[in-house]
Tab-separated table of C-alpha atoms in Angstrom:
chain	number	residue	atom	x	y	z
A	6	UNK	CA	-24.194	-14.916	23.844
A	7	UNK	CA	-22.830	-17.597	21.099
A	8	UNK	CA	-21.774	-15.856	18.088
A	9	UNK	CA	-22.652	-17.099	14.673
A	10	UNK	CA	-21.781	-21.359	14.974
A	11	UNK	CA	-21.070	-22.950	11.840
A	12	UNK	CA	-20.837	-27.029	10.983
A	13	UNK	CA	-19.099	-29.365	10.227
A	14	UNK	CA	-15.232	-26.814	10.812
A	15	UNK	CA	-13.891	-29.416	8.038
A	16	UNK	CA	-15.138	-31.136	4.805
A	17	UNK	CA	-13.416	-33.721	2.051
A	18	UNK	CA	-15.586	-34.862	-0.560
A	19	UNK	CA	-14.918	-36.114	-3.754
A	20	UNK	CA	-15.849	-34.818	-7.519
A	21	UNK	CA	-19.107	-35.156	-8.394
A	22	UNK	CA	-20.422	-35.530	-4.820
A	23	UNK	CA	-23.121	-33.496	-2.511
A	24	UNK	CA	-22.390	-31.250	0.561
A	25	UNK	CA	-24.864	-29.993	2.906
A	26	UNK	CA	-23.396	-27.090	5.610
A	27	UNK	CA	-25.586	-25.897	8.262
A	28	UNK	CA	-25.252	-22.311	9.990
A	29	UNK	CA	-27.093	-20.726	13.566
A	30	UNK	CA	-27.221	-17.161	13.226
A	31	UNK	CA	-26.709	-15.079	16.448
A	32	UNK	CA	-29.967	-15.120	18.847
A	33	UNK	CA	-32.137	-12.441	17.707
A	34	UNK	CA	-30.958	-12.546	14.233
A	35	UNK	CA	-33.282	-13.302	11.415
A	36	UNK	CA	-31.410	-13.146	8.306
A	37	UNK	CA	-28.433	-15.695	7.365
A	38	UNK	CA	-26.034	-14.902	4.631
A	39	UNK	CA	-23.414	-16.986	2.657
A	40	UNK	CA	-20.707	-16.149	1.482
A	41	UNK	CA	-17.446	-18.342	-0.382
A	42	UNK	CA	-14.310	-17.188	0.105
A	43	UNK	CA	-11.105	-19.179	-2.054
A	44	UNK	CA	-7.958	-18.856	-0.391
A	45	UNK	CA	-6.071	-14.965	-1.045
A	46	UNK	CA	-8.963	-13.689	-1.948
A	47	UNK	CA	-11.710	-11.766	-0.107
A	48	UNK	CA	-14.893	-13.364	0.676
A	49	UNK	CA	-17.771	-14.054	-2.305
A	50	UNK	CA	-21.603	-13.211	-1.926
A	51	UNK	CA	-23.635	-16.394	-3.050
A	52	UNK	CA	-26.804	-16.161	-0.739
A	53	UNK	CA	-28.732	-14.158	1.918
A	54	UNK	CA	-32.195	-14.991	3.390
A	55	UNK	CA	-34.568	-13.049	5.610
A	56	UNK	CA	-37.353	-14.775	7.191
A	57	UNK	CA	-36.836	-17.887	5.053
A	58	UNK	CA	-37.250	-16.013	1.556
A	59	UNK	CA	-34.540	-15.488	-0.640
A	60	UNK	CA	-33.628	-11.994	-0.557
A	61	UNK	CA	-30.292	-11.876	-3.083
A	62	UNK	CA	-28.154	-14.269	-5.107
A	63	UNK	CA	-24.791	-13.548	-6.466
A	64	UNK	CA	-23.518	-15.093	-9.560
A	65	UNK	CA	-23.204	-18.687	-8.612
A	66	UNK	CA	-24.509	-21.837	-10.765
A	67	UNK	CA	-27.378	-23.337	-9.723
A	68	UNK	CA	-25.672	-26.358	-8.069
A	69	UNK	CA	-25.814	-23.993	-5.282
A	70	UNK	CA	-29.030	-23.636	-3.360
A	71	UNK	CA	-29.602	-22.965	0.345
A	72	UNK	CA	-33.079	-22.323	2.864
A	73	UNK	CA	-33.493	-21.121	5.807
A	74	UNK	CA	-35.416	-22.795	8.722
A	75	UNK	CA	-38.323	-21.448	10.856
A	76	UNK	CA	-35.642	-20.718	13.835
A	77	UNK	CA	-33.870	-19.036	11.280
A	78	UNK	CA	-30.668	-21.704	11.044
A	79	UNK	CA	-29.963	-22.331	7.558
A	80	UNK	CA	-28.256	-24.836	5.203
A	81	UNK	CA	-25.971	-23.863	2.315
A	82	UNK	CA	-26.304	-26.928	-0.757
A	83	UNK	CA	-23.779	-27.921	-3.376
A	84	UNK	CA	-24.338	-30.743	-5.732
A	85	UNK	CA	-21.968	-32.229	-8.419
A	86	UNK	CA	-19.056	-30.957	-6.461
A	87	UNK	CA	-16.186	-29.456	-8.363
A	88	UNK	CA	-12.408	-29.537	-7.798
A	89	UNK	CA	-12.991	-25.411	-7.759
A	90	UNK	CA	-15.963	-25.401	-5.119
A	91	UNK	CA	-12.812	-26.324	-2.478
A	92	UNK	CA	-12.990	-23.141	-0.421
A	93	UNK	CA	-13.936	-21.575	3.462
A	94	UNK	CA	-17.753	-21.178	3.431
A	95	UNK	CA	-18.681	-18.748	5.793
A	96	UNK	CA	-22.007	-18.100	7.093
A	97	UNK	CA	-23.126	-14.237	8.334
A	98	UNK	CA	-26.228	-13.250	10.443
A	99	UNK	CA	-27.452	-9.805	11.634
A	100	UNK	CA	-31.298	-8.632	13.014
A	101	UNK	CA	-32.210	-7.394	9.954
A	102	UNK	CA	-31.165	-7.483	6.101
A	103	UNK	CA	-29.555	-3.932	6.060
A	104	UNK	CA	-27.792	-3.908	8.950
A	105	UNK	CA	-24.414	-4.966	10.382
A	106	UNK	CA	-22.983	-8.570	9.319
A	107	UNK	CA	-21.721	-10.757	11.819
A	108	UNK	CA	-19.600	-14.017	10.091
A	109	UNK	CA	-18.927	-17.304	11.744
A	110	UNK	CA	-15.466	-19.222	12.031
A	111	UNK	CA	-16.819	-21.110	8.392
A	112	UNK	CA	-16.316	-24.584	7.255
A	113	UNK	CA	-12.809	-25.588	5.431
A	114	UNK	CA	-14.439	-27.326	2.483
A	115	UNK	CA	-11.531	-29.510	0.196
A	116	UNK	CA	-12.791	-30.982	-3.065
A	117	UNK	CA	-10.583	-34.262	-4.034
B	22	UNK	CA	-11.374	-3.641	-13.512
B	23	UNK	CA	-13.121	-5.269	-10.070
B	24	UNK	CA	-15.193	-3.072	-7.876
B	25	UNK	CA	-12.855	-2.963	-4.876
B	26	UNK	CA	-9.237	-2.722	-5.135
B	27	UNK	CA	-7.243	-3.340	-2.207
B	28	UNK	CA	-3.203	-3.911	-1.671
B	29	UNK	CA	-2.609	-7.395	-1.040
B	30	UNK	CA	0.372	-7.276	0.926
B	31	UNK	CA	2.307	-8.254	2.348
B	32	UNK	CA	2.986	-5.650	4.475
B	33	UNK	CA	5.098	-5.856	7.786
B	34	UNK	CA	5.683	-3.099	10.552
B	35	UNK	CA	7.474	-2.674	14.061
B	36	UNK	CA	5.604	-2.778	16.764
B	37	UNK	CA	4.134	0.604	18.018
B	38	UNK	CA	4.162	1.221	14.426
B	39	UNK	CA	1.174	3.521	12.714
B	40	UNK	CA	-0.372	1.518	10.074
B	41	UNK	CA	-2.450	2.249	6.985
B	42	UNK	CA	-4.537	0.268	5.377
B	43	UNK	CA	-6.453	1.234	1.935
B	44	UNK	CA	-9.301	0.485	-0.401
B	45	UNK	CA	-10.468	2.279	-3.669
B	46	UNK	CA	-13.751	1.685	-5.142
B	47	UNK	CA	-15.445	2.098	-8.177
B	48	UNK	CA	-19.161	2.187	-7.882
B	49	UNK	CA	-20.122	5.139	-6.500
B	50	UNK	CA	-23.626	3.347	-5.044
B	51	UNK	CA	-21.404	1.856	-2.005
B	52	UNK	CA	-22.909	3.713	0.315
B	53	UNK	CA	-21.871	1.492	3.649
B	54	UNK	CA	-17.886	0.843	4.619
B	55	UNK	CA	-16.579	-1.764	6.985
B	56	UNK	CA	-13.433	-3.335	7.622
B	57	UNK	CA	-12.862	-6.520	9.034
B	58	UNK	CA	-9.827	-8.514	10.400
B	59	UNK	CA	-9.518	-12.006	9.660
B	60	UNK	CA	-7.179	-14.617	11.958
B	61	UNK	CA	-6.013	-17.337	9.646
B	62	UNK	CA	-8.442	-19.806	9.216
B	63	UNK	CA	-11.477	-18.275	10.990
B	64	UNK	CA	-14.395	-15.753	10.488
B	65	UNK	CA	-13.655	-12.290	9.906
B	66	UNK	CA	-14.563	-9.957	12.125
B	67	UNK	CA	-15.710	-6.649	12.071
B	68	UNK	CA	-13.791	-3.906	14.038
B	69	UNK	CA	-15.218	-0.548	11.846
B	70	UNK	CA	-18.511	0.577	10.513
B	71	UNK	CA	-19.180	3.585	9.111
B	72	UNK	CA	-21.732	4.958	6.302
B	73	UNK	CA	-20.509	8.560	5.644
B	74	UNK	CA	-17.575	10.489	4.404
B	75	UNK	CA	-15.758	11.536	7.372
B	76	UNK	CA	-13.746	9.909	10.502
B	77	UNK	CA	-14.696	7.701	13.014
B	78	UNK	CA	-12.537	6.483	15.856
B	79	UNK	CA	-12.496	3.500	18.425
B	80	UNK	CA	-9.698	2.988	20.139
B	81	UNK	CA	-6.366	2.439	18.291
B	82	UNK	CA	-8.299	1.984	14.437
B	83	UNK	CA	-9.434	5.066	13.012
B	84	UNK	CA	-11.777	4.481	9.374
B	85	UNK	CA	-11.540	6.917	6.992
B	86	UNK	CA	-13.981	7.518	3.858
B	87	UNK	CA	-13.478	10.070	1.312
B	88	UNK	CA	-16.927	9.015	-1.188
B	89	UNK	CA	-15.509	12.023	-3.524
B	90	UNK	CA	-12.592	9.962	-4.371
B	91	UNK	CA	-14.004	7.009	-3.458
B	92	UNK	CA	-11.136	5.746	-1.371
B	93	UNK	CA	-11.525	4.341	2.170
B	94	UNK	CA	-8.747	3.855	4.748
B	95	UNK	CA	-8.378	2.461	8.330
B	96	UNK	CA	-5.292	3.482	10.702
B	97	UNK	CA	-3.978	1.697	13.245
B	98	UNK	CA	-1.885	2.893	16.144
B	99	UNK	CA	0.300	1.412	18.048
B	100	UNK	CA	0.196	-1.504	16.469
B	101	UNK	CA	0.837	-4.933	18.288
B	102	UNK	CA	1.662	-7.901	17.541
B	103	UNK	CA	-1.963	-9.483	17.730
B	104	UNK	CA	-3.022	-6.861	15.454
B	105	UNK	CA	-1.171	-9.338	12.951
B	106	UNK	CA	-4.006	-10.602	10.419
B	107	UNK	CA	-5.400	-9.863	7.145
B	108	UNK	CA	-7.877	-6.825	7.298
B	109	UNK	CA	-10.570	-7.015	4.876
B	110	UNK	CA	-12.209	-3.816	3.613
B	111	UNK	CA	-15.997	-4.242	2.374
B	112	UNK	CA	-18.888	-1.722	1.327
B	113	UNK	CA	-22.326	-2.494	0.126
B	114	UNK	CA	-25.258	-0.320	-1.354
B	115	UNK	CA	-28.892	0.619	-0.228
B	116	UNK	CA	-31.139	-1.935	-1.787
B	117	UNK	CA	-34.629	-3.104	-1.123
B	118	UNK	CA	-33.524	-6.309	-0.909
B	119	UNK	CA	-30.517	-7.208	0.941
B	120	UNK	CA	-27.386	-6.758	2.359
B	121	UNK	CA	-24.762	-7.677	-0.123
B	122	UNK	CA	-20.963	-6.887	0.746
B	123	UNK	CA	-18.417	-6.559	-1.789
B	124	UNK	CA	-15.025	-7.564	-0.488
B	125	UNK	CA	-11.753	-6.134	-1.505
B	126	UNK	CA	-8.950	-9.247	-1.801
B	127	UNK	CA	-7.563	-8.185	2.228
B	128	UNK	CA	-4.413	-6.427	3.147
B	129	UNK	CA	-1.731	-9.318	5.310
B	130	UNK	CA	-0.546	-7.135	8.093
B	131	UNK	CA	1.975	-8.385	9.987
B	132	UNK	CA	3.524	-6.796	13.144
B	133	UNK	CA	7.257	-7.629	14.355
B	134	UNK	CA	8.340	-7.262	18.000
């Protein structure tokens, strides 16, 4: 079975610019979770949904905003795009909101 | 102080070397304890999961959680050389809602023939 698939692997944008990253959880897997992690550190909560509600939010501004589709593949939103948003974003599924997370390879976001 | 504290590293071993790797923790909700490994540049991914104090074994990595002095560890024996990575502990709470982890910073392991 495909693990968790992230895309794009790579991302340059510009200040003040939009991103968009899309994640497929693993088959089976309803809830999606997202997570930021800035290089040495470990990875940062900022989302996780469960049958497309929003079921936590760490503390992240509100240019960040994600949803999560009927076949549970979600999309992870940044607007106004700060030099500090440059970062791997990885995306986590597992079967149910409690149990076991499960991360994907992420995408390498750099913001110019 | 942050809620997981965890030796960055880096720290480098022979081969067939035991390893330890350790986390302390400071709110005493964690209930849940995991450690991943992390290749540079991708994923982690998780090798241990555990929710009580206690051992639990698989293979060569052996997790560790003492909740009494909330401190978690994770052995690894004979260590290789593709064991080299950064291992990640993480532990998350009971809630109604989710599932969120709290990371500790990751430990760079790195194992020399």
């Amino acid at each position: 079975d495909a693990g968790v698939t992230q895309s794009p692997t790579h991302l340059i944008k510009t200040r003040g610019q939009h991103v968009t990253l899309r994640c497929s959880p693993i088959s089976g897997h309803k809830s999606v979770s997202w997570y930021q992690q800035v290089l040495g550190q470990g990875p940062q909560f900022i989302f996780q949904y469960y049958e497309k509600e929003e079921r936590g939010r760490g503390n992240f501004p509100d240019r960040f905003s994600a949803r999560q589709f009927p076949n549970y593949s979600s999309e992870l939103n940044v607007n106004a795009l700060l030099l500090g948003d440059s970062a791997l974003y990885l995306c986590a599924s597992s079967k149910e909101p409690n149990e076991k997370l499960f991360f994907g390879s992420g995408t390498q976001l750099s913001v110019l | 102080q942050k809620e997981v504290e965890q030796d960055p590293g880096p720290l480098s071993v022979p081969e067939g070397a035991i390893v330890s790797l350790n986390c302390t923790y400071s709110n005493s909700a964690f209930q849940y304890f995991m450690w991943y490994r992390q290749y540079s540049r991708k994923g982690p991914e998780l090798l241990m999961y555990t929710y009580s104090s206690g051992n639990k074994e698989d293979g060569r990595f052996t997790a560790q959680v003492d909740k009494s002095s909330k401190y978690i560890s994770l052995f690894i024996r004979d260590s290789q050389p593709s064991d080299s990575a950064t291992y990640l502990c993480a532990m998350s709470q009971l809630t109604g809602g989710g599932n969120k982890l709290t990371f500790g910073t990751g430990t760079q392991l790195k194992v020399e023939l």
